[in-house]
Coordinates of C-alpha atoms and ligand atoms in Angstrom, one line a residue:
M1 CA -0.1 0.1 0.0
C2 CA 1.5 3.5 -0.9
A3 CA 2.0 6.2 1.5
E4 CA -1.5 7.7 -0.2
T5 CA -3.3 5.1 0.6
I6 CA -2.4 4.9 4.6
N7 CA -3.1 8.5 4.9
A8 CA -6.7 7.9 3.1
V9 CA -7.6 5.3 5.0
N10 CA -6.8 7.3 8.2
K11 CA -8.4 10.3 7.0
H12 CA -11.4 8.1 6.5
R13 CA -11.0 6.6 10.1
Q14 CA -10.8 10.1 11.2
M15 CA -14.3 11.4 9.3
T16 CA -16.0 8.3 10.7
G17 CA -15.2 10.0 14.0
K18 CA -14.6 6.1 15.3
G19 CA -11.1 6.7 16.4
V20 CA -8.1 6.4 14.4
Q21 CA -6.2 2.7 14.5
T22 CA -3.0 3.2 13.8
M23 CA -2.0 1.5 10.3
A24 CA 0.4 -1.2 10.3
K25 CA 3.6 -0.2 8.7
A26 CA 3.3 -0.6 5.2
V27 CA 6.6 -0.5 3.8
K28 CA 9.5 -2.5 5.6
N29 CA 12.9 -0.7 6.8
D30 CA 14.7 -2.3 3.3
G31 CA 12.0 -0.4 1.5
R32 CA 9.9 -4.0 0.6
Q33 CA 6.2 -3.3 0.5
I34 CA 4.4 -5.3 3.1
I35 CA 1.7 -7.9 2.5
R36 CA -0.9 -8.1 5.1
I37 CA -1.6 -11.3 6.0
F38 CA -5.5 -12.1 6.0
D39 CA -5.8 -15.5 7.9
T40 CA -9.3 -17.2 7.0
T41 CA -8.4 -21.1 8.8
L42 CA -10.9 -20.4 11.5
R43 CA -14.0 -19.4 9.1
D44 CA -13.1 -20.4 5.4
G45 CA -10.9 -23.3 6.6
E46 CA -13.1 -24.2 9.3
Q47 CA -16.3 -24.8 6.4
A48 CA -14.5 -27.2 4.9
P49 CA -15.7 -31.0 5.9
G50 CA -14.1 -32.5 8.6
N51 CA -12.2 -29.4 9.7
S52 CA -14.7 -27.7 12.1
M53 CA -13.4 -26.8 15.5
N54 CA -15.2 -26.1 19.0
I55 CA -14.6 -22.6 20.8
E56 CA -11.3 -23.9 22.9
E57 CA -9.7 -25.6 19.6
K58 CA -10.1 -22.4 17.9
L59 CA -8.7 -20.3 20.7
R60 CA -5.4 -22.5 20.4
I61 CA -5.5 -22.2 16.6
A62 CA -6.0 -18.3 17.3
R63 CA -2.8 -18.1 19.9
Q64 CA -0.7 -19.6 17.4
L65 CA -1.6 -16.9 14.8
Q66 CA -0.6 -14.5 17.2
K67 CA 2.4 -16.0 17.3
L68 CA 2.7 -16.5 14.1
N69 CA 2.0 -12.6 13.9
V70 CA -0.4 -12.5 11.3
D71 CA -2.3 -9.2 10.5
V72 CA -5.8 -9.9 10.3
I73 CA -7.2 -13.2 11.9
E74 CA -11.0 -14.0 10.5
A75 CA -12.3 -15.9 13.5
G76 CA -15.7 -17.2 12.5
F77 CA -19.2 -16.0 10.7
P78 CA -20.8 -15.0 13.8
I79 CA -24.6 -15.4 12.5
A80 CA -23.9 -19.1 11.6
S81 CA -24.4 -20.5 15.5
E82 CA -24.0 -19.9 18.9
G83 CA -21.0 -21.7 18.8
D84 CA -19.6 -19.2 15.9
F85 CA -20.4 -16.2 17.9
E86 CA -19.3 -17.4 20.9
A87 CA -15.7 -18.3 19.5
V88 CA -15.3 -15.0 17.5
K89 CA -16.1 -12.9 20.6
K90 CA -13.5 -15.2 22.8
I91 CA -11.1 -14.6 20.6
A92 CA -11.9 -10.7 20.1
Q93 CA -12.0 -10.9 23.4
T94 CA -8.7 -12.9 23.9
I95 CA -6.3 -12.5 21.1
K96 CA -4.1 -9.2 21.1
G97 CA -2.2 -8.1 18.0
P98 CA -3.7 -9.1 15.0
E99 CA -7.0 -7.8 13.8
I100 CA -9.9 -10.1 14.0
A101 CA -12.5 -10.1 11.6
G102 CA -16.1 -11.8 11.6
L103 CA -18.1 -12.6 8.3
C104 CA -21.5 -11.5 7.4
R105 CA -23.7 -11.3 4.5
S106 CA -25.0 -8.2 3.6
S107 CA -28.3 -7.7 5.7
E108 CA -28.5 -5.8 8.9
K109 CA -29.1 -8.8 11.3
D110 CA -25.8 -10.5 9.8
I111 CA -24.1 -7.3 10.6
D112 CA -25.2 -6.5 13.9
R113 CA -24.8 -9.7 14.9
A114 CA -21.1 -9.5 13.8
W115 CA -20.4 -6.5 15.9
E116 CA -21.8 -8.0 18.9
A117 CA -19.0 -10.6 18.8
L118 CA -16.3 -8.2 17.4
K119 CA -16.7 -5.3 19.6
Y120 CA -14.8 -6.6 22.2
A121 CA -11.4 -6.3 20.0
G122 CA -12.3 -2.5 19.6
E123 CA -10.7 -0.7 16.7
K124 CA -9.2 -4.3 15.5
G125 CA -12.5 -5.5 15.0
R126 CA -13.1 -6.1 11.6
I127 CA -16.5 -6.4 9.9
H128 CA -16.5 -8.4 6.7
T129 CA -19.7 -8.0 4.4
F130 CA -20.0 -9.7 1.4
I131 CA -22.4 -10.4 -1.6
A132 CA -21.9 -12.1 -4.8
T133 CA -21.4 -10.0 -7.7
S134 CA -21.2 -12.1 -10.7
D135 CA -24.4 -12.5 -13.0
I136 CA -24.6 -16.5 -12.5
H137 CA -24.5 -15.8 -8.9
M138 CA -27.0 -12.7 -9.0
K139 CA -29.1 -14.5 -11.1
Y140 CA -29.7 -18.1 -9.6
K141 CA -28.2 -17.7 -6.0
L142 CA -29.5 -14.0 -5.0
Q143 CA -32.4 -13.9 -7.8
M144 CA -31.5 -10.5 -7.6
E145 CA -31.0 -7.5 -10.7
P146 CA -27.8 -5.9 -10.4
A147 CA -28.8 -2.9 -9.3
K148 CA -30.3 -4.2 -6.3
V149 CA -27.1 -5.8 -5.2
L150 CA -25.1 -2.8 -5.5
A151 CA -27.2 -0.7 -3.2
S152 CA -27.6 -4.2 -0.6
A153 CA -23.5 -3.6 -1.1
V154 CA -23.4 0.1 0.0
K155 CA -26.4 -0.3 2.5
A156 CA -24.1 -3.3 4.3
V157 CA -21.0 -1.2 4.2
K158 CA -22.5 1.8 5.6
R159 CA -24.0 0.1 8.7
A160 CA -21.1 -1.7 9.3
A161 CA -19.1 1.7 9.3
S162 CA -21.7 2.8 11.2
Y163 CA -20.1 0.4 14.1
T164 CA -16.2 0.7 13.0
A165 CA -13.8 2.6 10.6
N166 CA -12.5 -1.0 9.9
V167 CA -15.0 -2.7 7.4
E168 CA -13.8 -5.1 4.5
F169 CA -16.4 -5.9 1.6
S170 CA -15.7 -8.9 -0.4
C171 CA -17.5 -9.5 -4.0
E172 CA -18.4 -12.8 -4.1
D173 CA -17.3 -14.5 -7.3
A174 CA -15.6 -11.5 -8.2
V175 CA -13.3 -13.2 -11.0
R176 CA -16.7 -14.2 -12.7
T177 CA -17.9 -10.7 -12.5
R178 CA -18.3 -8.1 -15.6
L179 CA -15.5 -5.9 -15.1
P180 CA -17.5 -2.5 -15.4
F181 CA -20.0 -3.8 -12.8
L182 CA -17.2 -4.9 -10.9
A183 CA -15.7 -1.9 -10.6
E184 CA -18.8 0.2 -10.0
V185 CA -19.4 -2.0 -6.9
V186 CA -15.9 -1.3 -5.6
E187 CA -16.1 2.1 -6.1
A188 CA -19.2 2.7 -4.2
V189 CA -18.3 0.6 -1.4
I190 CA -15.1 2.4 -0.9
A191 CA -17.1 5.9 -1.2
A192 CA -19.6 4.1 1.5
G193 CA -16.6 3.3 3.7
A194 CA -15.5 0.1 3.1
T195 CA -11.3 0.3 3.8
T196 CA -11.0 -3.0 2.3
V197 CA -12.0 -4.3 -1.1
N198 CA -11.6 -8.3 -1.4
I199 CA -11.9 -9.5 -5.0
P200 CA -12.0 -13.4 -4.7
D201 CA -11.7 -16.2 -6.8
T202 CA -14.6 -17.8 -4.8
V203 CA -14.8 -20.9 -7.4
G204 CA -10.9 -21.4 -7.9
Y205 CA -11.2 -20.6 -11.9
T206 CA -8.8 -18.1 -12.8
I207 CA -5.2 -17.9 -13.7
P208 CA -2.0 -15.9 -13.0
F209 CA -2.3 -13.8 -16.3
E210 CA -5.9 -13.0 -16.1
Y211 CA -6.2 -12.2 -12.1
F212 CA -3.5 -9.6 -12.9
N213 CA -5.3 -7.9 -15.2
I214 CA -8.9 -7.8 -13.2
I215 CA -6.6 -6.0 -10.3
K216 CA -5.0 -3.9 -12.7
Y217 CA -8.3 -3.2 -14.2
L218 CA -9.4 -2.1 -11.0
K219 CA -6.5 0.0 -9.9
D220 CA -6.9 1.9 -13.6
N221 CA -10.5 2.2 -13.6
V222 CA -11.8 2.6 -9.8
P223 CA -11.1 6.5 -9.0
N224 CA -11.1 6.2 -5.0
I225 CA -9.2 3.2 -5.3
D226 CA -6.4 4.2 -3.4
K227 CA -8.7 4.7 -0.7
A228 CA -8.6 1.1 0.1
I229 CA -6.3 -1.9 0.7
I230 CA -7.1 -4.2 -2.3
S231 CA -7.4 -7.8 -1.1
V232 CA -7.4 -11.3 -3.0
H233 CA -8.8 -14.7 -1.8
C234 CA -8.2 -17.5 -4.0
H235 CA -9.6 -20.9 -3.7
N236 CA -7.5 -23.6 -4.9
D237 CA -9.9 -25.6 -7.7
L238 CA -7.2 -25.6 -10.2
G239 CA -4.5 -25.8 -8.0
L240 CA -3.2 -22.0 -8.7
S241 CA -4.6 -20.1 -5.8
V242 CA -0.7 -19.2 -4.7
A243 CA 0.2 -18.4 -8.2
N244 CA -2.7 -16.8 -8.7
S245 CA -2.2 -14.6 -5.3
I246 CA 1.2 -13.6 -6.5
A247 CA -0.1 -12.2 -9.6
A248 CA -2.6 -10.2 -7.7
I249 CA 0.3 -8.5 -5.5
Q250 CA 2.3 -7.8 -8.6
A251 CA -0.6 -6.1 -10.1
G252 CA -1.1 -3.8 -6.6
A253 CA -2.8 -6.1 -4.3
R254 CA -1.9 -5.7 -0.4
Q255 CA -3.5 -8.2 1.3
V256 CA -3.9 -11.5 0.6
E257 CA -6.2 -14.0 2.5
C258 CA -4.9 -17.5 3.2
T259 CA -5.2 -20.4 5.6
I260 CA -2.6 -23.0 7.1
N261 CA -2.1 -26.1 5.2
G262 CA -4.6 -24.8 2.3
I263 CA -7.6 -26.0 4.2
G264 CA -10.8 -24.3 3.2
E265 CA -14.0 -24.9 1.1
R266 CA -13.5 -28.1 -1.6
A267 CA -10.0 -27.9 -2.8
G268 CA -9.0 -25.1 -0.1
N269 CA -7.5 -21.5 -0.2
C270 CA -4.3 -20.3 -0.9
S271 CA -1.7 -21.7 1.5
L272 CA -0.2 -19.3 4.0
E273 CA 3.1 -21.3 4.2
E274 CA 3.6 -21.5 0.7
F275 CA 2.8 -18.0 0.2
V276 CA 4.8 -16.6 2.7
M277 CA 7.9 -18.5 2.1
I278 CA 8.0 -17.5 -1.5
L279 CA 8.1 -13.7 -0.3
K280 CA 11.0 -14.7 1.3
T281 CA 12.8 -17.3 -0.6
R282 CA 12.2 -14.8 -4.1
R283 CA 12.9 -11.8 -2.3
D284 CA 15.7 -11.1 -5.4
I285 CA 12.4 -10.5 -7.8
L286 CA 9.7 -10.0 -5.3
P287 CA 10.0 -6.7 -3.6
F288 CA 7.5 -8.0 -1.0
A289 CA 7.8 -8.9 2.6
S290 CA 5.0 -10.2 5.3
N291 CA 5.2 -9.4 8.5
V292 CA 4.6 -13.5 9.4
V293 CA 7.4 -15.1 11.8
T294 CA 8.3 -17.8 9.5
E295 CA 10.0 -20.2 12.1
Q296 CA 6.1 -20.9 13.6
L297 CA 4.9 -21.9 10.3
T298 CA 5.3 -25.9 11.2
P299 CA 4.3 -25.6 14.7
A300 CA 1.2 -24.0 13.0
S301 CA 0.7 -26.8 10.9
R302 CA 1.2 -29.3 13.6
L303 CA -1.2 -27.9 15.6
L304 CA -4.0 -27.7 12.9
T305 CA -3.2 -31.0 12.2
A306 CA -3.5 -32.1 15.8
V307 CA -6.7 -30.6 16.3
T308 CA -8.8 -31.5 13.2
G309 CA -7.3 -34.8 12.8
I310 CA -6.4 -33.9 9.2
G311 CA -3.0 -34.2 8.3
V312 CA -1.2 -33.0 5.1
Q313 CA 0.1 -34.8 2.2
P314 CA 3.9 -35.9 3.2
N315 CA 4.9 -33.9 -0.4
K316 CA 3.0 -30.7 0.5
S317 CA 5.2 -27.7 0.0
I318 CA 6.7 -26.3 3.3
V319 CA 4.8 -28.6 5.8
G320 CA 5.0 -32.0 4.2
A321 CA 7.1 -34.4 6.3
N322 CA 9.0 -34.9 2.9
A323 CA 9.1 -31.0 2.3
F324 CA 13.0 -31.4 3.7
A325 CA 14.0 -35.0 2.9
H326 CA 16.5 -35.6 0.3
E327 CA 16.5 -38.8 -0.3
A328 CA 18.3 -39.8 -3.5
G329 CA 21.8 -40.4 -2.9
I330 CA 23.3 -38.2 -5.7
H331 CA 21.0 -35.3 -4.0
Q332 CA 22.3 -36.1 -0.4
H333 CA 26.0 -36.1 -1.8
G334 CA 25.6 -32.4 -2.9
M335 CA 24.1 -31.7 0.5
M336 CA 26.5 -33.0 2.3
M337 CA 29.3 -30.9 0.3
E338 CA 27.1 -27.6 0.1
K339 CA 23.2 -27.3 1.3
T340 CA 22.5 -24.9 -1.3
T341 CA 22.8 -27.3 -4.1
Y342 CA 19.5 -28.5 -3.2
E343 CA 18.3 -26.4 -0.8
I344 CA 16.3 -23.1 -1.3
M345 CA 15.1 -22.7 2.2
T346 CA 16.7 -23.9 5.5
P347 CA 14.5 -26.2 7.5
E348 CA 14.7 -23.8 10.4
S349 CA 13.5 -21.2 8.8
V350 CA 10.2 -22.7 8.8
G351 CA 10.4 -24.0 12.2
L352 CA 11.2 -27.7 11.3
L353 CA 13.4 -28.8 14.5
A354 CA 15.1 -32.3 14.2
S355 CA 13.0 -34.6 15.4
A356 CA 14.8 -35.2 18.2
L357 CA 14.9 -38.0 20.9
V358 CA 13.1 -35.5 23.3
L359 CA 12.2 -36.8 26.6
G360 CA 13.2 -39.9 28.4
K361 CA 10.9 -41.2 31.4
H362 CA 13.5 -39.3 33.7
S363 CA 12.5 -36.1 32.1
G364 CA 10.6 -33.8 34.2
R365 CA 7.3 -31.5 33.7
H366 CA 9.3 -28.1 33.4
A367 CA 11.1 -29.7 30.1
F368 CA 8.0 -31.3 28.8
K369 CA 6.0 -28.0 28.8
K370 CA 8.7 -26.6 27.3
R371 CA 9.2 -28.9 24.3
L372 CA 5.3 -28.7 23.6
E373 CA 5.4 -24.6 23.9
E374 CA 8.5 -25.2 21.3
L375 CA 5.9 -27.6 18.9
G376 CA 3.1 -24.6 19.0
H377 CA 1.0 -26.5 22.0
D378 CA 0.0 -24.2 24.9
L379 CA -2.2 -26.0 27.5
D380 CA -3.7 -24.9 30.4
D381 CA -2.3 -26.4 34.1
V382 CA -5.1 -29.2 34.0
K383 CA -4.4 -30.6 30.6
L384 CA -0.5 -30.3 30.6
N385 CA -0.9 -32.4 34.1
R386 CA -3.1 -35.2 32.1
A387 CA -0.5 -35.0 29.1
F388 CA 2.5 -35.3 31.1
D389 CA 0.6 -38.5 32.9
R390 CA 0.2 -39.9 29.4
F391 CA 3.7 -39.0 28.5
K392 CA 5.0 -40.7 31.5
D393 CA 2.9 -43.9 30.8
L394 CA 4.3 -43.7 27.1
A395 CA 8.0 -43.2 28.2
D396 CA 7.6 -46.8 30.0
L397 CA 6.3 -48.8 27.3
K398 CA 8.5 -46.8 24.6
K399 CA 12.2 -46.2 24.8
E400 CA 11.8 -43.3 22.7
V401 CA 9.6 -40.5 22.6
F402 CA 9.6 -37.9 19.6
D403 CA 8.0 -35.2 18.9
E404 CA 5.4 -36.7 16.7
D405 CA 4.3 -39.0 20.0
L406 CA 4.2 -35.3 21.7
D407 CA 1.8 -34.2 19.2
A408 CA -0.7 -37.3 19.2
I409 CA -0.5 -37.1 23.2
V410 CA -1.6 -33.4 23.0
S411 CA -4.1 -33.7 20.8
D412 CA -5.8 -36.3 22.7
E413 CA -5.7 -34.4 25.8
A414 CA -6.6 -31.2 25.0
R415 CA -9.9 -31.8 24.1
E416 CA -12.6 -29.8 25.3
E417 CA -15.2 -31.7 27.8
D418 CA -16.4 -34.7 25.9
L419 CA -19.8 -36.3 26.1
Y420 CA -18.3 -39.9 25.4
K421 CA -14.9 -41.0 27.2
L422 CA -13.1 -43.9 27.1
D423 CA -12.4 -46.2 30.3
H424 CA -11.4 -49.7 29.2
V425 CA -11.3 -51.8 26.3
T426 CA -10.6 -55.5 26.1
V427 CA -10.3 -58.1 23.3
T428 CA -10.4 -61.4 22.8
C429 CA -9.3 -62.4 19.3
G430 CA -6.6 -64.4 17.1
S431 CA -7.1 -67.3 14.2
F432 CA -9.5 -69.7 16.7
A433 CA -11.6 -67.3 18.2
V434 CA -14.7 -65.2 17.4
A435 CA -13.7 -61.8 18.3
T436 CA -15.4 -59.8 21.2
A437 CA -14.6 -56.8 22.8
T438 CA -15.8 -55.2 26.4
V439 CA -16.1 -51.6 26.2
Q440 CA -16.6 -49.8 29.5
M441 CA -17.2 -46.3 28.7
E442 CA -18.4 -43.3 30.2
V443 CA -21.7 -41.6 28.7
N444 CA -22.5 -38.0 29.8
G445 CA -21.1 -38.7 32.9
V446 CA -22.5 -42.2 33.3
T447 CA -20.6 -45.3 33.3
V448 CA -21.5 -48.1 30.9
R449 CA -20.5 -51.3 29.7
T450 CA -21.2 -54.1 27.4
A451 CA -19.7 -56.9 24.9
E452 CA -20.1 -57.7 21.2
L453 CA -18.9 -60.0 19.0
G454 CA -17.5 -59.1 15.7
D455 CA -15.2 -59.6 12.6
G456 CA -12.2 -59.1 14.3
P457 CA -11.4 -56.9 16.9
V458 CA -11.7 -53.6 15.6
D459 CA -15.3 -54.7 14.2
S460 CA -16.4 -55.8 17.6
T461 CA -15.0 -52.6 19.5
F462 CA -16.6 -50.3 17.3
K463 CA -20.0 -52.6 17.4
A464 CA -19.6 -52.0 21.5
I465 CA -19.2 -48.5 21.2
K466 CA -21.7 -47.9 18.9
K467 CA -24.0 -49.7 20.8
L468 CA -23.3 -47.6 24.1
T469 CA -23.0 -44.3 22.3
K470 CA -26.6 -45.4 20.8
S471 CA -24.9 -43.7 17.3
K472 CA -26.6 -44.2 14.1
S473 CA -23.7 -42.8 12.3
K474 CA -21.9 -44.7 9.3
L475 CA -18.2 -45.4 9.6
T476 CA -17.2 -44.4 6.2
Q477 CA -13.4 -44.9 6.8
Y478 CA -10.6 -46.7 8.6
N479 CA -6.8 -45.7 8.2
V480 CA -4.0 -47.1 10.6
G481 CA -0.5 -45.8 10.7
S482 CA 2.6 -45.6 12.4
I483 CA 3.9 -42.1 14.3
T484 CA 6.9 -43.5 14.1
G485 CA 9.6 -46.4 13.6
G486 CA 10.1 -49.7 15.8
T487 CA 7.7 -52.2 16.5
D488 CA 6.8 -50.1 20.1
A489 CA 5.8 -47.1 18.0
Q490 CA 2.3 -45.6 18.7
G491 CA -0.2 -46.5 16.0
E492 CA -2.0 -43.9 14.9
V493 CA -5.7 -44.2 14.0
T494 CA -7.7 -41.9 11.8
V495 CA -11.5 -42.8 11.3
R496 CA -14.4 -40.7 8.9
V497 CA -18.0 -41.1 10.2
S498 CA -21.0 -39.6 8.9
E499 CA -24.7 -38.8 9.3
G500 CA -27.0 -36.8 7.6
K501 CA -24.8 -33.8 6.1
H502 CA -22.3 -34.0 8.6
S503 CA -18.8 -35.9 8.1
V504 CA -16.3 -35.7 10.6
V505 CA -12.7 -37.0 11.2
G506 CA -11.4 -38.9 14.0
K507 CA -8.0 -39.3 15.5
G508 CA -6.4 -41.9 18.1
A509 CA -2.9 -43.0 19.1
S510 CA -1.6 -45.5 21.4
T511 CA 1.2 -48.4 21.6
D512 CA -2.2 -51.0 21.1
I513 CA -4.0 -50.3 17.9
I514 CA -7.3 -51.4 19.3
V515 CA -7.2 -48.7 22.1
A516 CA -6.1 -46.3 19.3
S517 CA -8.8 -47.3 17.3
A518 CA -11.3 -47.0 20.3
K519 CA -10.2 -43.7 21.0
A520 CA -10.3 -42.3 17.1
Y521 CA -14.2 -43.7 16.8
I522 CA -14.9 -42.1 20.2
H523 CA -13.1 -38.7 19.4
A524 CA -15.1 -38.8 15.7
L525 CA -18.4 -39.4 17.7
N526 CA -17.5 -36.6 20.1
R527 CA -17.2 -34.1 17.0
L528 CA -19.9 -35.2 15.3
H529 CA -22.3 -34.6 18.1
S530 CA -20.6 -31.0 18.7
R531 CA -21.0 -30.5 15.3
Q532 CA -25.0 -31.5 15.0
K533 CA -25.5 -29.4 18.4
R534 CA -24.0 -26.6 16.4
F535 CA -26.2 -27.0 13.6
I536 CA -28.9 -26.9 15.6
D537 CA -27.8 -23.8 17.2
A538 CA -27.6 -22.3 14.0
V539 CA -31.4 -23.6 12.9
Ligands
KIV1 O1 -14.7 -17.6 -1.5 C1 -15.2 -16.7 -1.2 O2 -15.7 -15.9 -1.9 C2 -15.2 -16.3 0.2 C3 -16.0 -14.7 1.1 C4 -16.9 -15.0 1.5 C5 -14.8 -14.1 1.0 O3 -15.1 -17.0 1.0
ZN2 ZN1 -13.6 -18.6 0.3

């Protein structure tokens, strides 16, 4: 953003009489333009199947985003449900540093509700309102004439600006919007008080050359464009979200909306870690920088995986398990001679600490807590104590405890108070026995127990759990893997269960894979329950 834009934005804020927010610096000391990072992991990311999070989980992610030093955290969609509202409110009350945004449609009810949650962030609260502007969306989804859409957009921005000077407006499906109409809407919403205008590629359809030209068109054809920050928000349906975001900043966009691990609707959003590492690694040809503390990228990625149970593919750029692994002999030889032969960025720069033999059974609570913090896990005392007990038990069973083991323990222990809890599972099985599982668990605080026969130990265990929880859900996926090497490694089980339109993932880890399976299944059932509850709240 140029100095002129900052002045314009500040002036607008003064004019609205809502108090002037000190704008973050727009240019680094070395002259690079700062690209504002707007993280939407907790909103667009959370909308993706299997990624739903409860309030506490959202708060943990928000704390990590604060450590990453993103500029804006989009914390949720307050009108969507009670749970979403409470999460946005809690994050607005708790997180210091980044601005906190809440999404809302262009209706008064949505905007009022959003501000009710966001007001706790004061000047750092951002109302993000949107309406679709493409012909196809206006005709079929909104069933509104363009003039009415334009009027709704302006009305929404004015309403939002009556609460705060920090207003973002998005033209949903901007990429498929007729350019003259897009320019008209952008000009009108800026005049109405939007200080950020977002030009999303909602359906992941554009390519870098085209997107560059759309942003350039707006720069050249919207008279008041310098009074707002241009933001971009790219979906990854054609695998181009990061490339498109880079093209957009070259054309003048100064805010990029992205998510940790690239999660989001359908194929996801622009991946935060990829985008910021491109800026850092190709500073030779890109005169831009972000404020992100890149050493916090790996902890952020791992934390999100721990919370949602959804891992990244091993070859994922920056945070995949193989992203810094050099397997081929010729590469290893080159690396031994000179690291830069095959390494364009260091593992340390993205916070990848050597997977060390962290702690043994004689390690103390202090060392355990410190390592968890290095890995991005901040637990309160109660959860920390439970996790520490689990660690001690594991250290008794296993000679070596690795970071991955700690991630698994934390993701088990950091969960909110669950409806269902596993007490014990015992299985008899083998080549000459009908598998029988006896399961004891707590259902809403009441201890219940049953035994079931099944087609193998996992089947009988799941049948028993299903009976005790009276769940009507369907198990649609079951995977078992090993967290680290060795026969004493913890088994990690991932399951997906579905009921109606809800589908969730559950994870569990243990040195005993039947226990891991039971935990994963129960985790999924708890998540399904809270997802269904949120949905009912919203109706
Ligand atoms: O993809 C999209 O267009 C969005 C908007 C609501 C910003 O998520
Ligand atoms: Zn989106």
